[in-house]
Amino acid sequence: MRRPRIVIVGAGFAGYRTARTLARAAGGRADITLLNPTDYFLYLPLLPQVAAGILEPRRVTVSLSGTLREVRPVLGEAERVDLDARTVHYTNPEGDEGTLGYDRLVLAAGSVNKLLPIPGIAEHAHGFRGLPEALYLRDHLTRQVELAASARNAEECAARCTFVVVGAGYTGTEVAAQGKLFTDALVRAHPLRRTVRPRWLLLDLASRVLPELDERLSRTADRVLRERGVEVRTGTSVKEATRDGVLLTDGEFVETRTLAWCVGVRPDPLAESLGLPMERGRLLVEPTLQVPGRPEVFACGDAAAVPDLERPGEYTPMTAQHAWRQGKVAGQNVAASFVEGGGAAGLRPYRHKDMGFVVDLGGVQAAANPLGVHLSGPVAGAVARGYHLAAMPGNRVRVAADWLLDAVLPRQDVQLGLVRSWAVPLDTASPELARVPGGHRSEPAASGPGAATEEDVNAGNDADGTGGTDAYGTSAVGRNDRNDRNDRIDVKDVNDVKDVNKATDGSGEHHPSPEDDSQSITSPTPEVGRHSGGGSGSRVGQSSPEEGSQSIDSPTPEVGQHSSGPATMRKDGTAGDEPAPGPVERADARDAKGDR
């Protein structure tokens, strides 16, 4: 007798938990396939610590093949699902297409970055959803401090040392808190940098930071940030981003080279492509996580609108806590659907109980209210780290070891140069994958998978302003009722802003196309990867001349080449002109987000 075939799309919090629970419940009686763009599960709540140099990147990843022994991982991104033929069509990392047949399907595709119709955001900002973006931010912060120390004038130094974070939800708050400590450490470590004064701004249209949490937690986070020197600007956001800085909604123009976009997320468009009933981009499901009319299809995580049985008429928010818990129920119900012959008998509904929240603010500081008990300071810090160690499905010893080393040793303030600015565009459909030259196209930000409509902009109750789910999700230990006021930007105000970037000479960030020859073997400076169409200096969200890709015969292999730099040398020793930069291209791979 043929064993049932089960396909799980996405290995984020929901997908990974589904696979792990199902593998145990099935006991080898089913063929379980897990489709995911990467071969690891990413523990998103600790990503700010990767960007701050506390944790090494692999510490926050958990191997799929190493921890899910009875599950077959398949590298690829789901492109479409044929519900009638019961097949999932996907594309692997090398562009080859494949098909997976199923008897049961679990959609845990997660969410994508939310882009608001603000001029310049897609071109000059970077998100914070995956490892490539965290690695880029870590290098970028280090580089800006180093360049500021040798800046030609005080204005350039101040601009390079000004860092703007938009969105004061979990993600933005933790990025600003950890980032301020990191840049301060970079300055203290070198006498020549002691004149540099890192400036951090945290912006949100809400009236307070962490608006979705208890006011006491919000006050604690606000106090810690302000004492640390972070400028918390509530009731303020970005009206326009340019190559030289950002125009705020209060009329102030802030010169900066760094703009971190942590405003929110939208459900993966894969769910909407199924043509089934939706709720604000999320696939409507029963409390048992089954899709109505399609008992063989289950959905959980950010891609699913799961009825909140504790609050009739509402749906559970898009948080990693809910995704993790829903994954367990989905795994149990899929297994029960076989035992019970595919009927509803034996399936249990998803219910949750609030347990509290934790927000790691860096150092020994945190805010937490486990079981309703409000904590702050070192005690909350210990609770937060203890929670993360308990919640992680692997790498606990390595994470604890990195925390110990960080407490007794200085952080390594070096750039690895592994991820370039053009490799992590904000409007990418796959933040968990660094973009490569020649990647697939995607729609522009105004209409792409992460774009927001006017309804989204004016919506008052959406996924939070975190840029991820629940501290990306899991910084919360329970309920998270998002009300992201960063989405309340008036479209007509945005359209009234003059796009000053249109008057520039085109030296803003460009993403190289396959024709850009961005890995030229004739580059004289292979230690700096070539960046197509770059201008002088490093701009907001833009790679600087020291960024780019590699060349083989360069005399300086440790620095990549910038395409607007000097002429290349041909193999015969003669000089040759740089190839003209190709058109701007954006990645088209579907975003697996935290839950894919």
Short mmCIF file of N, CA and C in Angstrom, two decimals, residues 284-397:
data_model
loop_
_atom_site.label_atom_id
_atom_site.label_comp_id
_atom_site.label_asym_id
_atom_site.label_seq_id
_atom_site.Cartn_x
_atom_site.Cartn_y
_atom_site.Cartn_z
N LEU A 284 -8.40 31.99 4.30
CA LEU A 284 -9.37 31.64 5.35
C LEU A 284 -9.34 30.14 5.62
N VAL A 285 -9.28 29.77 6.88
CA VAL A 285 -9.27 28.36 7.27
C VAL A 285 -10.24 28.14 8.41
N GLU A 286 -10.56 26.87 8.65
CA GLU A 286 -11.38 26.49 9.79
C GLU A 286 -10.52 26.52 11.05
N PRO A 287 -11.14 26.47 12.23
CA PRO A 287 -10.34 26.39 13.46
C PRO A 287 -9.40 25.19 13.49
N THR A 288 -9.72 24.15 12.70
CA THR A 288 -8.84 22.98 12.62
C THR A 288 -7.69 23.20 11.64
N LEU A 289 -7.63 24.40 11.03
CA LEU A 289 -6.61 24.79 10.07
C LEU A 289 -6.82 24.18 8.69
N GLN A 290 -7.96 23.56 8.45
CA GLN A 290 -8.29 23.05 7.13
C GLN A 290 -8.93 24.15 6.29
N VAL A 291 -8.66 24.11 4.98
CA VAL A 291 -9.26 25.07 4.06
C VAL A 291 -10.68 24.60 3.73
N PRO A 292 -11.69 25.45 3.89
CA PRO A 292 -13.07 25.04 3.59
C PRO A 292 -13.21 24.54 2.15
N GLY A 293 -13.84 23.39 2.01
CA GLY A 293 -14.03 22.81 0.68
C GLY A 293 -12.84 22.05 0.16
N ARG A 294 -11.71 22.14 0.85
CA ARG A 294 -10.49 21.42 0.47
C ARG A 294 -9.92 20.75 1.71
N PRO A 295 -10.53 19.65 2.15
CA PRO A 295 -10.10 19.02 3.40
C PRO A 295 -8.68 18.48 3.35
N GLU A 296 -8.11 18.32 2.13
CA GLU A 296 -6.74 17.82 2.03
C GLU A 296 -5.71 18.93 2.17
N VAL A 297 -6.17 20.19 2.24
CA VAL A 297 -5.27 21.33 2.33
C VAL A 297 -5.38 21.98 3.71
N PHE A 298 -4.24 22.17 4.36
CA PHE A 298 -4.16 22.86 5.66
C PHE A 298 -3.32 24.11 5.46
N ALA A 299 -3.56 25.11 6.27
CA ALA A 299 -2.76 26.34 6.22
C ALA A 299 -2.56 26.86 7.62
N CYS A 300 -1.38 27.42 7.87
CA CYS A 300 -1.07 27.96 9.19
C CYS A 300 0.00 29.03 9.06
N GLY A 301 0.23 29.76 10.14
CA GLY A 301 1.21 30.83 10.09
C GLY A 301 0.66 32.11 9.47
N ASP A 302 1.56 32.95 8.98
CA ASP A 302 1.16 34.26 8.46
C ASP A 302 0.27 34.17 7.24
N ALA A 303 0.35 33.07 6.50
CA ALA A 303 -0.45 32.94 5.28
C ALA A 303 -1.90 32.57 5.56
N ALA A 304 -2.23 32.25 6.80
CA ALA A 304 -3.57 31.76 7.12
C ALA A 304 -4.29 32.72 8.07
N ALA A 305 -5.57 32.93 7.79
CA ALA A 305 -6.44 33.69 8.70
C ALA A 305 -7.15 32.68 9.58
N VAL A 306 -6.61 32.47 10.77
CA VAL A 306 -7.13 31.46 11.69
C VAL A 306 -8.10 32.10 12.67
N PRO A 307 -9.32 31.62 12.78
CA PRO A 307 -10.27 32.20 13.73
C PRO A 307 -9.74 32.17 15.15
N ASP A 308 -9.87 33.28 15.84
CA ASP A 308 -9.43 33.38 17.23
C ASP A 308 -10.60 32.95 18.12
N LEU A 309 -10.53 31.76 18.64
CA LEU A 309 -11.63 31.23 19.45
C LEU A 309 -11.74 31.94 20.79
N GLU A 310 -10.68 32.63 21.19
CA GLU A 310 -10.72 33.39 22.43
C GLU A 310 -11.39 34.75 22.22
N ARG A 311 -11.47 35.17 20.95
CA ARG A 311 -12.09 36.46 20.59
C ARG A 311 -12.96 36.23 19.37
N PRO A 312 -14.15 35.78 19.57
CA PRO A 312 -15.04 35.47 18.44
C PRO A 312 -15.15 36.62 17.46
N GLY A 313 -15.07 36.28 16.18
CA GLY A 313 -15.16 37.29 15.13
C GLY A 313 -13.83 37.86 14.71
N GLU A 314 -12.77 37.52 15.41
CA GLU A 314 -11.44 38.02 15.07
C GLU A 314 -10.55 36.87 14.60
N TYR A 315 -9.39 37.24 14.06
CA TYR A 315 -8.42 36.26 13.60
C TYR A 315 -7.12 36.43 14.36
N THR A 316 -6.40 35.36 14.53
CA THR A 316 -5.14 35.44 15.26
C THR A 316 -4.16 36.33 14.50
N PRO A 317 -3.37 37.14 15.20
CA PRO A 317 -2.43 38.04 14.53
C PRO A 317 -1.27 37.27 13.89
N MET A 318 -0.56 37.96 13.01
CA MET A 318 0.56 37.36 12.30
C MET A 318 1.82 37.45 13.15
N THR A 319 1.94 36.54 14.09
CA THR A 319 3.12 36.50 14.96
C THR A 319 3.73 35.12 14.93
N ALA A 320 5.02 35.07 15.24
CA ALA A 320 5.70 33.78 15.26
C ALA A 320 5.20 32.88 16.38
N GLN A 321 4.74 33.50 17.47
CA GLN A 321 4.19 32.68 18.55
C GLN A 321 2.98 31.88 18.06
N HIS A 322 2.08 32.56 17.37
CA HIS A 322 0.91 31.85 16.84
C HIS A 322 1.35 30.86 15.76
N ALA A 323 2.28 31.24 14.92
CA ALA A 323 2.74 30.33 13.86
C ALA A 323 3.33 29.05 14.46
N TRP A 324 4.12 29.20 15.51
CA TRP A 324 4.74 28.03 16.15
C TRP A 324 3.69 27.11 16.75
N ARG A 325 2.71 27.68 17.41
CA ARG A 325 1.66 26.88 18.03
C ARG A 325 0.73 26.27 16.98
N GLN A 326 0.43 27.04 15.94
CA GLN A 326 -0.42 26.50 14.88
C GLN A 326 0.27 25.36 14.15
N GLY A 327 1.59 25.44 14.02
CA GLY A 327 2.33 24.36 13.37
C GLY A 327 2.16 23.04 14.10
N LYS A 328 2.15 23.10 15.42
CA LYS A 328 1.96 21.87 16.19
C LYS A 328 0.57 21.29 15.95
N VAL A 329 -0.45 22.15 15.96
CA VAL A 329 -1.82 21.68 15.73
C VAL A 329 -1.95 21.14 14.31
N ALA A 330 -1.34 21.82 13.34
CA ALA A 330 -1.42 21.37 11.96
C ALA A 330 -0.80 19.99 11.80
N GLY A 331 0.36 19.77 12.41
CA GLY A 331 1.00 18.46 12.32
C GLY A 331 0.15 17.36 12.93
N GLN A 332 -0.44 17.64 14.07
CA GLN A 332 -1.29 16.64 14.72
C GLN A 332 -2.54 16.36 13.89
N ASN A 333 -3.12 17.41 13.32
CA ASN A 333 -4.35 17.21 12.56
C ASN A 333 -4.11 16.51 11.22
N VAL A 334 -2.99 16.79 10.58
CA VAL A 334 -2.68 16.08 9.34
C VAL A 334 -2.51 14.60 9.62
N ALA A 335 -1.81 14.27 10.69
CA ALA A 335 -1.64 12.87 11.05
C ALA A 335 -2.99 12.24 11.39
N ALA A 336 -3.83 12.96 12.12
CA ALA A 336 -5.14 12.43 12.50
C ALA A 336 -6.05 12.25 11.29
N SER A 337 -5.87 13.07 10.27
CA SER A 337 -6.73 12.96 9.10
C SER A 337 -6.52 11.64 8.37
N PHE A 338 -5.35 11.06 8.49
CA PHE A 338 -5.09 9.75 7.89
C PHE A 338 -5.64 8.64 8.78
N VAL A 339 -5.40 8.81 10.06
CA VAL A 339 -5.87 7.78 11.00
C VAL A 339 -7.38 7.66 10.95
N GLU A 340 -8.04 8.79 10.82
CA GLU A 340 -9.50 8.80 10.85
C GLU A 340 -10.11 8.71 9.45
N GLY A 341 -9.31 8.38 8.47
CA GLY A 341 -9.82 8.22 7.11
C GLY A 341 -10.08 9.53 6.40
N GLY A 342 -9.45 10.61 6.85
CA GLY A 342 -9.57 11.88 6.17
C GLY A 342 -10.75 12.71 6.60
N GLY A 343 -11.54 12.28 7.55
CA GLY A 343 -12.69 13.07 8.00
C GLY A 343 -12.30 14.05 9.07
N ALA A 344 -13.31 14.73 9.61
CA ALA A 344 -13.06 15.75 10.63
C ALA A 344 -12.90 15.16 12.02
N ALA A 345 -13.28 13.90 12.19
CA ALA A 345 -13.17 13.28 13.51
C ALA A 345 -11.71 13.20 13.92
N GLY A 346 -11.44 13.51 15.14
CA GLY A 346 -10.07 13.45 15.65
C GLY A 346 -9.28 14.72 15.46
N LEU A 347 -9.80 15.68 14.69
CA LEU A 347 -9.10 16.93 14.49
C LEU A 347 -9.46 17.91 15.60
N ARG A 348 -8.48 18.61 16.10
CA ARG A 348 -8.75 19.55 17.19
C ARG A 348 -8.55 20.98 16.72
N PRO A 349 -9.33 21.91 17.24
CA PRO A 349 -9.21 23.31 16.83
C PRO A 349 -8.01 23.97 17.48
N TYR A 350 -7.59 25.06 16.89
CA TYR A 350 -6.47 25.82 17.44
C TYR A 350 -6.96 26.81 18.49
N ARG A 351 -6.43 26.70 19.68
CA ARG A 351 -6.69 27.64 20.76
C ARG A 351 -5.37 28.09 21.34
N HIS A 352 -5.37 29.26 21.95
CA HIS A 352 -4.13 29.77 22.53
C HIS A 352 -4.44 30.45 23.85
N LYS A 353 -3.42 30.57 24.67
CA LYS A 353 -3.54 31.24 25.95
C LYS A 353 -2.36 32.19 26.10
N ASP A 354 -2.68 33.44 26.44
CA ASP A 354 -1.63 34.44 26.59
C ASP A 354 -0.72 34.10 27.76
N MET A 355 0.59 34.26 27.53
CA MET A 355 1.57 33.98 28.57
C MET A 355 2.46 35.17 28.88
N GLY A 356 2.43 36.20 28.03
CA GLY A 356 3.27 37.36 28.29
C GLY A 356 4.20 37.65 27.12
N PHE A 357 5.11 38.61 27.32
CA PHE A 357 6.00 39.06 26.27
C PHE A 357 7.41 39.27 26.80
N VAL A 358 8.39 39.19 25.91
CA VAL A 358 9.76 39.57 26.24
C VAL A 358 10.32 40.37 25.08
N VAL A 359 11.04 41.45 25.39
CA VAL A 359 11.70 42.28 24.37
C VAL A 359 13.13 42.49 24.82
N ASP A 360 14.08 41.97 24.04
CA ASP A 360 15.51 42.09 24.37
C ASP A 360 16.01 43.45 23.89
N LEU A 361 16.53 44.26 24.81
CA LEU A 361 16.99 45.61 24.48
C LEU A 361 18.50 45.73 24.45
N GLY A 362 19.20 44.60 24.46
CA GLY A 362 20.64 44.63 24.37
C GLY A 362 21.32 44.79 25.71
N GLY A 363 22.56 44.32 25.80
CA GLY A 363 23.27 44.34 27.07
C GLY A 363 22.55 43.49 28.08
N VAL A 364 22.32 44.03 29.27
CA VAL A 364 21.57 43.30 30.30
C VAL A 364 20.14 43.82 30.40
N GLN A 365 19.76 44.68 29.46
CA GLN A 365 18.45 45.31 29.54
C GLN A 365 17.40 44.56 28.71
N ALA A 366 16.19 44.51 29.22
CA ALA A 366 15.07 43.90 28.52
C ALA A 366 13.79 44.34 29.21
N ALA A 367 12.68 44.05 28.56
CA ALA A 367 11.36 44.28 29.15
C ALA A 367 10.58 42.99 29.00
N ALA A 368 9.91 42.56 30.05
CA ALA A 368 9.19 41.29 30.00
C ALA A 368 8.04 41.31 30.99
N ASN A 369 7.01 40.53 30.69
CA ASN A 369 5.91 40.34 31.64
C ASN A 369 5.41 38.90 31.58
N PRO A 370 6.28 37.92 31.88
CA PRO A 370 5.85 36.53 31.87
C PRO A 370 4.74 36.28 32.88
N LEU A 371 3.67 35.65 32.40
CA LEU A 371 2.51 35.35 33.25
C LEU A 371 1.97 36.60 33.92
N GLY A 372 2.13 37.74 33.25
CA GLY A 372 1.57 38.98 33.76
C GLY A 372 2.42 39.70 34.79
N VAL A 373 3.62 39.19 35.10
CA VAL A 373 4.51 39.82 36.07
C VAL A 373 5.45 40.75 35.33
N HIS A 374 5.38 42.06 35.59
CA HIS A 374 6.20 43.03 34.87
C HIS A 374 7.63 43.00 35.39
N LEU A 375 8.59 42.87 34.46
CA LEU A 375 10.01 42.82 34.80
C LEU A 375 10.77 43.78 33.90
N SER A 376 11.89 44.29 34.42
CA SER A 376 12.77 45.14 33.63
C SER A 376 14.19 44.95 34.13
N GLY A 377 15.16 45.53 33.40
CA GLY A 377 16.55 45.45 33.82
C GLY A 377 17.15 44.07 33.65
N PRO A 378 18.20 43.76 34.44
CA PRO A 378 18.90 42.48 34.30
C PRO A 378 18.01 41.25 34.51
N VAL A 379 17.03 41.37 35.38
CA VAL A 379 16.14 40.22 35.61
C VAL A 379 15.35 39.91 34.34
N ALA A 380 14.82 40.96 33.72
CA ALA A 380 14.11 40.75 32.47
C ALA A 380 15.05 40.26 31.37
N GLY A 381 16.29 40.74 31.39
CA GLY A 381 17.27 40.26 30.42
C GLY A 381 17.53 38.77 30.56
N ALA A 382 17.63 38.30 31.81
CA ALA A 382 17.85 36.88 32.04
C ALA A 382 16.64 36.06 31.59
N VAL A 383 15.44 36.59 31.85
CA VAL A 383 14.21 35.90 31.42
C VAL A 383 14.15 35.83 29.90
N ALA A 384 14.49 36.94 29.23
CA ALA A 384 14.44 36.97 27.77
C ALA A 384 15.39 35.96 27.17
N ARG A 385 16.62 35.92 27.67
CA ARG A 385 17.58 34.98 27.10
C ARG A 385 17.23 33.54 27.46
N GLY A 386 16.71 33.35 28.64
CA GLY A 386 16.28 32.00 29.01
C GLY A 386 15.14 31.52 28.13
N TYR A 387 14.22 32.44 27.82
CA TYR A 387 13.11 32.08 26.94
C TYR A 387 13.61 31.69 25.56
N HIS A 388 14.52 32.48 25.00
CA HIS A 388 15.02 32.18 23.67
C HIS A 388 15.76 30.84 23.63
N LEU A 389 16.54 30.56 24.66
CA LEU A 389 17.24 29.27 24.69
C LEU A 389 16.24 28.12 24.75
N ALA A 390 15.18 28.30 25.51
CA ALA A 390 14.18 27.24 25.62
C ALA A 390 13.39 27.10 24.32
N ALA A 391 13.14 28.21 23.63
CA ALA A 391 12.32 28.17 22.42
C ALA A 391 13.08 27.68 21.20
N MET A 392 14.39 27.86 21.16
CA MET A 392 15.16 27.44 20.00
C MET A 392 15.17 25.92 19.87
N PRO A 393 14.94 25.41 18.66
CA PRO A 393 14.96 23.95 18.47
C PRO A 393 16.35 23.39 18.26
N GLY A 394 17.39 24.20 18.41
CA GLY A 394 18.76 23.72 18.24
C GLY A 394 19.75 24.83 18.53
N ASN A 395 21.05 24.48 18.55
CA ASN A 395 22.14 25.46 18.72
C ASN A 395 22.14 26.16 20.07
N ARG A 396 21.51 25.60 21.06
CA ARG A 396 21.43 26.29 22.35
C ARG A 396 22.81 26.49 22.99
N VAL A 397 23.64 25.47 22.94
CA VAL A 397 24.97 25.58 23.56
C VAL A 397 25.81 26.62 22.83
#
